[in-house]
PDB file of C-alpha atoms in Angstrom:
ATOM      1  CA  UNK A   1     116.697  37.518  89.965  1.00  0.00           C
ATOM      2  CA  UNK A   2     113.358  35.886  90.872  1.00  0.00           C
ATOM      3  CA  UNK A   3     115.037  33.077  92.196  1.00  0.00           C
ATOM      4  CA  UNK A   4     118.070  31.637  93.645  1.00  0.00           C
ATOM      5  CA  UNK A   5     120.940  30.298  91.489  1.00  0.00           C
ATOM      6  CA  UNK A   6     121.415  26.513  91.541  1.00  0.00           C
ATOM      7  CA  UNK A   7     124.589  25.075  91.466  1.00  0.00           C
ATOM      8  CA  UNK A   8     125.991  22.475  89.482  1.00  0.00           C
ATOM      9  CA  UNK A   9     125.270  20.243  92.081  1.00  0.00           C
ATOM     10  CA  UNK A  10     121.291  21.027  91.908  1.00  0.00           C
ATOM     11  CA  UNK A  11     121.434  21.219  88.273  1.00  0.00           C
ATOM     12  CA  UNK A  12     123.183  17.777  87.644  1.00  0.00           C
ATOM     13  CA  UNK A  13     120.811  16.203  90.309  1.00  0.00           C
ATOM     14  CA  UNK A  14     117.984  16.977  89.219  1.00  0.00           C
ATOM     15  CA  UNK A  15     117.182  18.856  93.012  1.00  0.00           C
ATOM     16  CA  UNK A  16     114.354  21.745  92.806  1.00  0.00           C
ATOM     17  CA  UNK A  17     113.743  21.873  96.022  1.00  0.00           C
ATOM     18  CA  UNK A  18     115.378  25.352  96.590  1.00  0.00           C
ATOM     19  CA  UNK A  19     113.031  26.888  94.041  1.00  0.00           C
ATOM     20  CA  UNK A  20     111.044  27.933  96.604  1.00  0.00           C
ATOM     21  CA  UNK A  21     111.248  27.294  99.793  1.00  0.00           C
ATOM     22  CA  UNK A  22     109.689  28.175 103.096  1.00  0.00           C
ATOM     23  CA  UNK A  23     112.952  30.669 104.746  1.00  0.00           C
ATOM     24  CA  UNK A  24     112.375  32.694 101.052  1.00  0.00           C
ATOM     25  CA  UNK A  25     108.436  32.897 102.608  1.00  0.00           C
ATOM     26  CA  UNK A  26     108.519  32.975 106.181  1.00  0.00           C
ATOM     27  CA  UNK A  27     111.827  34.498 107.374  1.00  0.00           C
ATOM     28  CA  UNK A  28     113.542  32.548 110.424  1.00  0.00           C
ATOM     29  CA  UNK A  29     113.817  33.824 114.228  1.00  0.00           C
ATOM     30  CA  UNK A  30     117.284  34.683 112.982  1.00  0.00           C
ATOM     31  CA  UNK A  31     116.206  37.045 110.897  1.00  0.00           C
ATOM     32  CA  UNK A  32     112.826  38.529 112.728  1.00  0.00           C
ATOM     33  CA  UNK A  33     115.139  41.376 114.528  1.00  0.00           C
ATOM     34  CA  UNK A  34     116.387  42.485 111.358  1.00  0.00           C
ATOM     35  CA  UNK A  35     112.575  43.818 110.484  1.00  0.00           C
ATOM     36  CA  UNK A  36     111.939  44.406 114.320  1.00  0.00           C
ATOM     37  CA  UNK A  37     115.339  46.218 114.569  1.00  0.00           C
ATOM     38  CA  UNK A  38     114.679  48.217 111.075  1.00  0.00           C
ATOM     39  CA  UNK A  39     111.259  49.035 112.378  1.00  0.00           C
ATOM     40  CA  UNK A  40     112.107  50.959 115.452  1.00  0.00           C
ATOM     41  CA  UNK A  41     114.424  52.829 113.779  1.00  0.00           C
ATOM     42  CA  UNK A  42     112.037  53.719 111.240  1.00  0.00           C
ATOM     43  CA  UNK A  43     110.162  54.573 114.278  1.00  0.00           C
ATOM     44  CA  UNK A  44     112.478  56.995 115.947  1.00  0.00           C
ATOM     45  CA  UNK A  45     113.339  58.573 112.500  1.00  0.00           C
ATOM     46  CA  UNK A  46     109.422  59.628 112.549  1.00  0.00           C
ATOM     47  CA  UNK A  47     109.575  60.436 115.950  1.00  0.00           C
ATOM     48  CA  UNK A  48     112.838  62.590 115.104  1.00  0.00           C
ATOM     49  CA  UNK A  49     110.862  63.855 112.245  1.00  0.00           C
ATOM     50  CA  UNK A  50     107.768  65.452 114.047  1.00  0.00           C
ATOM     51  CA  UNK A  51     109.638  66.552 117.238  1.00  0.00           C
ATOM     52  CA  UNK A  52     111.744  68.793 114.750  1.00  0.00           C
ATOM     53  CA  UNK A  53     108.622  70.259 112.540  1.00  0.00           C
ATOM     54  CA  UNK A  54     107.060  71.325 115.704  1.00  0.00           C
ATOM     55  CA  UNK A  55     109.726  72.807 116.851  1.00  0.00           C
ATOM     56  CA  UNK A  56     110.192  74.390 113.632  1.00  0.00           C
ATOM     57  CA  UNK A  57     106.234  75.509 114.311  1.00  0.00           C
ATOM     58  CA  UNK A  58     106.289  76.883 117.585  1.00  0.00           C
ATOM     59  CA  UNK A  59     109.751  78.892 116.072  1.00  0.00           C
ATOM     60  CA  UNK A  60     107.821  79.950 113.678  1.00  0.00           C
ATOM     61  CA  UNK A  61     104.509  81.104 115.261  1.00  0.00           C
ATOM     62  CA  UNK A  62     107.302  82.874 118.133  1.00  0.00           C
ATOM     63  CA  UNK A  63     109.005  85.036 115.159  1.00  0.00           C
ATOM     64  CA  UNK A  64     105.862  85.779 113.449  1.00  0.00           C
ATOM     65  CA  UNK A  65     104.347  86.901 116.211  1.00  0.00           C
ATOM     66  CA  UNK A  66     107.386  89.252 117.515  1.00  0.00           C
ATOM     67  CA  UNK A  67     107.106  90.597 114.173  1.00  0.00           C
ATOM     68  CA  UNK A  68     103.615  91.588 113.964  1.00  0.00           C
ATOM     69  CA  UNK A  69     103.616  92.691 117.559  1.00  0.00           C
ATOM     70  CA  UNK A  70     106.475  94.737 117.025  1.00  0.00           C
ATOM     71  CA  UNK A  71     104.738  96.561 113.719  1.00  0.00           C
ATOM     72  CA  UNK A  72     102.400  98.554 116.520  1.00  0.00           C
ATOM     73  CA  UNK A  73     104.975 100.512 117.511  1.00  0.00           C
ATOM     74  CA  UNK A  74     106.371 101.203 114.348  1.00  0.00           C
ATOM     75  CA  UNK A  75     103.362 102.401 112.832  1.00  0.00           C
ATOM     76  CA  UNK A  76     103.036 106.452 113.282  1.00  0.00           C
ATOM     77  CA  UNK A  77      99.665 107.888 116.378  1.00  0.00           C
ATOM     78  CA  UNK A  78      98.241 106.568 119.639  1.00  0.00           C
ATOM     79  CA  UNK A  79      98.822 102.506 120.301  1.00  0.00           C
ATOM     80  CA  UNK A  80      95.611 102.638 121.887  1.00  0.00           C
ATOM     81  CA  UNK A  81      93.631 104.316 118.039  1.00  0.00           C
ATOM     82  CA  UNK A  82      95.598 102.084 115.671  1.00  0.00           C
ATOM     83  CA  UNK A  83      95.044  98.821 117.622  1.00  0.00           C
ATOM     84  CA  UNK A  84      91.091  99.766 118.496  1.00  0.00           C
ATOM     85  CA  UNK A  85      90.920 101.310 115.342  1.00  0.00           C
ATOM     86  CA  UNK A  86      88.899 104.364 117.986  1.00  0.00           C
ATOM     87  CA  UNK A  87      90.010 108.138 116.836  1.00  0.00           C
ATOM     88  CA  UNK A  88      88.125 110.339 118.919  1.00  0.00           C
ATOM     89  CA  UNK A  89      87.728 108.894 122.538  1.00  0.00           C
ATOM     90  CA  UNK A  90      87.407 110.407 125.826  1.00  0.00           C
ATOM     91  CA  UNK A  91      90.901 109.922 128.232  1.00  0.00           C
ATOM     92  CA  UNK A  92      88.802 107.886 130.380  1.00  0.00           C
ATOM     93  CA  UNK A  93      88.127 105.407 127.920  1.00  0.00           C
ATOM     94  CA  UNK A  94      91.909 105.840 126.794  1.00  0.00           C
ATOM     95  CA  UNK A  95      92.673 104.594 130.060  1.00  0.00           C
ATOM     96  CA  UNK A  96      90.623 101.574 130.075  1.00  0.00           C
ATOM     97  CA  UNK A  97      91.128 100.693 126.619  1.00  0.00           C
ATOM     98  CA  UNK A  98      95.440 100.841 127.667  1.00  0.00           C
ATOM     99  CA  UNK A  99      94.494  98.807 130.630  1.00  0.00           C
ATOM    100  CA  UNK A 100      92.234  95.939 128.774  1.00  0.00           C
ATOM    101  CA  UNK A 101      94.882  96.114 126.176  1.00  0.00           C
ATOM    102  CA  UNK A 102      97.400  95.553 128.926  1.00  0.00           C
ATOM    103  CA  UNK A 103      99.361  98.417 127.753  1.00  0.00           C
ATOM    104  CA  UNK A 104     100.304  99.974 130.934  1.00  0.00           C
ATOM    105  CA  UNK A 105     102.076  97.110 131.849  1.00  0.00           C
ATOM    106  CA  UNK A 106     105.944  95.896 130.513  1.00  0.00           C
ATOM    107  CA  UNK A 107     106.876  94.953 126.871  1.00  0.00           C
ATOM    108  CA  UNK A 108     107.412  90.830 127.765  1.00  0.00           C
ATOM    109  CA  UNK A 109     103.530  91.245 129.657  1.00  0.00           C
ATOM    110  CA  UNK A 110     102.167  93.310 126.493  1.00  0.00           C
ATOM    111  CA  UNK A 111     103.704  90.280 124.451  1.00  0.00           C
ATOM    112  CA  UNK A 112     101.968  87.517 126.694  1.00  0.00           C
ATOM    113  CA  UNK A 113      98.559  89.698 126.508  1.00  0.00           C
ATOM    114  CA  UNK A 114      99.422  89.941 122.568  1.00  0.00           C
ATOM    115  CA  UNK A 115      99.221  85.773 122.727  1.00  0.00           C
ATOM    116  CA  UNK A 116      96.828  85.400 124.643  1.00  0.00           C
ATOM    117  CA  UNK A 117      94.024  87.704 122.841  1.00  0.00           C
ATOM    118  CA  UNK A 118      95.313  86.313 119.155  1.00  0.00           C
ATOM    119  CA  UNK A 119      95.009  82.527 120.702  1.00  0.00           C
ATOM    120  CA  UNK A 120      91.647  83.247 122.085  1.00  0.00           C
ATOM    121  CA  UNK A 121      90.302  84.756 118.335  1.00  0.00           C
ATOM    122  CA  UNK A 122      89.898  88.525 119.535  1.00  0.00           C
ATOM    123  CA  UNK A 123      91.861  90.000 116.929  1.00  0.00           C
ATOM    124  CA  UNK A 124      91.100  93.211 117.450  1.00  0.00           C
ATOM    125  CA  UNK A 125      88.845  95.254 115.237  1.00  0.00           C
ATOM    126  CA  UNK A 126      88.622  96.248 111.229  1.00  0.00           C
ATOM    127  CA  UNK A 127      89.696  99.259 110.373  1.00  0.00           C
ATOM    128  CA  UNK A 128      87.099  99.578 107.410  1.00  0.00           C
ATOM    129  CA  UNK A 129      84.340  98.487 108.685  1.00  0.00           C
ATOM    130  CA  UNK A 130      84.613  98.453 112.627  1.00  0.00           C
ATOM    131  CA  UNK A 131      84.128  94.732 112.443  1.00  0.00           C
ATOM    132  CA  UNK A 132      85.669  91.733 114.448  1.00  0.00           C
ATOM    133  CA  UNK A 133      88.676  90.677 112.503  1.00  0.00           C
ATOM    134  CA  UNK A 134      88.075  87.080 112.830  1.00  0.00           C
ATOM    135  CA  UNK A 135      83.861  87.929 111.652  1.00  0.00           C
ATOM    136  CA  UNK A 136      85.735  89.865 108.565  1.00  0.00           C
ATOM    137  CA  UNK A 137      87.898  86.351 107.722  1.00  0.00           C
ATOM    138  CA  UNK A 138      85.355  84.172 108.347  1.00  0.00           C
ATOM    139  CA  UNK A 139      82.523  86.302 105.647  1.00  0.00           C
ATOM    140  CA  UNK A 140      85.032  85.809 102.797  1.00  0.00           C
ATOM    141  CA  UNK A 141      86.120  82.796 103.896  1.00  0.00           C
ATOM    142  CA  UNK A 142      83.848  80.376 101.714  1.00  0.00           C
ATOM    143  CA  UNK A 143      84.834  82.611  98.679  1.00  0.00           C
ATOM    144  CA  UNK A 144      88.234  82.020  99.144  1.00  0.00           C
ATOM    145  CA  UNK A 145      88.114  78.235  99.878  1.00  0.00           C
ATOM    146  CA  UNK A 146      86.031  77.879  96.736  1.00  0.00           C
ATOM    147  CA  UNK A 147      88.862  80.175  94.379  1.00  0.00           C
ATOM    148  CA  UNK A 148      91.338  78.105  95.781  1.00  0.00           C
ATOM    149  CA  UNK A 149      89.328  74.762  95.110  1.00  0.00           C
ATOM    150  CA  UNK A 150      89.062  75.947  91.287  1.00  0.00           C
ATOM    151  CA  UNK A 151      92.565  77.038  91.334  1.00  0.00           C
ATOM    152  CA  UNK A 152      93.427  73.346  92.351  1.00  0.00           C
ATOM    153  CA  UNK A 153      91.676  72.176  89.589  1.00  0.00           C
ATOM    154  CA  UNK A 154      92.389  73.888  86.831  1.00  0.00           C
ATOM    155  CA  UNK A 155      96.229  73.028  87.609  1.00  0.00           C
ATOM    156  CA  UNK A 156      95.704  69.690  87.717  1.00  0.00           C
ATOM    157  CA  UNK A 157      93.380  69.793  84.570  1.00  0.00           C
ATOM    158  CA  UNK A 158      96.236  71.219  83.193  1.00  0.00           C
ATOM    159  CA  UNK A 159      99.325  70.180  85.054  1.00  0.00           C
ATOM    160  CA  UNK A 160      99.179  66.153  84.244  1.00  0.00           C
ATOM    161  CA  UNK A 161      99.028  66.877  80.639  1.00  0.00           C
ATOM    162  CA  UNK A 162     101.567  68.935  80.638  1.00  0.00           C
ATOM    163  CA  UNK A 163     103.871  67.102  83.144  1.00  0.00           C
ATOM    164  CA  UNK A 164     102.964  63.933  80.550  1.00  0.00           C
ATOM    165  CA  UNK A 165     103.838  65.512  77.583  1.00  0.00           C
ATOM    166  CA  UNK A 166     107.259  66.450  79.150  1.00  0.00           C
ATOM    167  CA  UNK A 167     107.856  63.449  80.437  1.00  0.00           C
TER     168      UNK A 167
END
């Protein structure tokens, strides 16, 4: 209900004073912790919240990344010609292509390198076309942003109707 029940008393009286009255408005000192209290919580539940998504992130980015680091050595040939994406190179160049690469070094450093060069953008180099990795994403990038942008609309053009209709 709207508003509070009157008793007989208020009824037979004639007393409307508890219609409305200022405590239904303005709540009392008594009851000021209840929000504060209710607050915080609802604080620390959004605190709770974010500290476990990005913890679920960096788990995430962690396993992804042993993943695709791992696929180099699955994949058959030199580490050194899939990852440059260089066939025929002298043995000097071998060498300082395994040392830039930091593949003369142990797995956990390799990893760390790995990190390092995909944090920093150098994802190494096309296989197609010879071409940065990141330059590659970044050309087709407005293309895709713009598919995705009419994919968006056409399902809402025809999602609401639909979702209407069902409803």
């Amino acid at each position: 209900f709207f508003f509070k029940q009157k008793t007989a008393y208020e009824i037979a009286s004639g007393d409307w004073s508890s219609d409305v009255c200022s405590s239904d408005l303005f709540p009392s000192h008594d009851t000021i912790w209840w929000y504060q209290f209710h607050q915080c919580r609802e604080d620390a539940m959004i605190l709770r919240y974010l500290a476990r998504r990005l913890f679920l992130l960096g788990f995430v980015f962690v396993a992804l990344t042993v993943f695709v680091f791992s696929l180099n050595y699955l994949f058959p040939g030199d580490l050194v010609s899939n990852l440059t994406g260089l066939r025929d190179i002298s043995p000097e160049r071998h060498q300082d292509l395994q040392q830039v690469l930091a593949l003369d070094q142990s797995l956990w450093q390799q990893y760390i390198a790995y990190n390092r060069r995909i944090l920093s953008g150098d994802w190494g180099l096309s296989f197609a076309t010879q071409q940065p990795v990141l330059y590659e994403i970044m050309r087709v990038l407005p293309a895709t942003l713009e598919l995705a942008a009419y994919a968006l609309c056409l399902s809402l053009i025809a999602g609401i109707p639909l979702g209407l209709l069902a409803a």
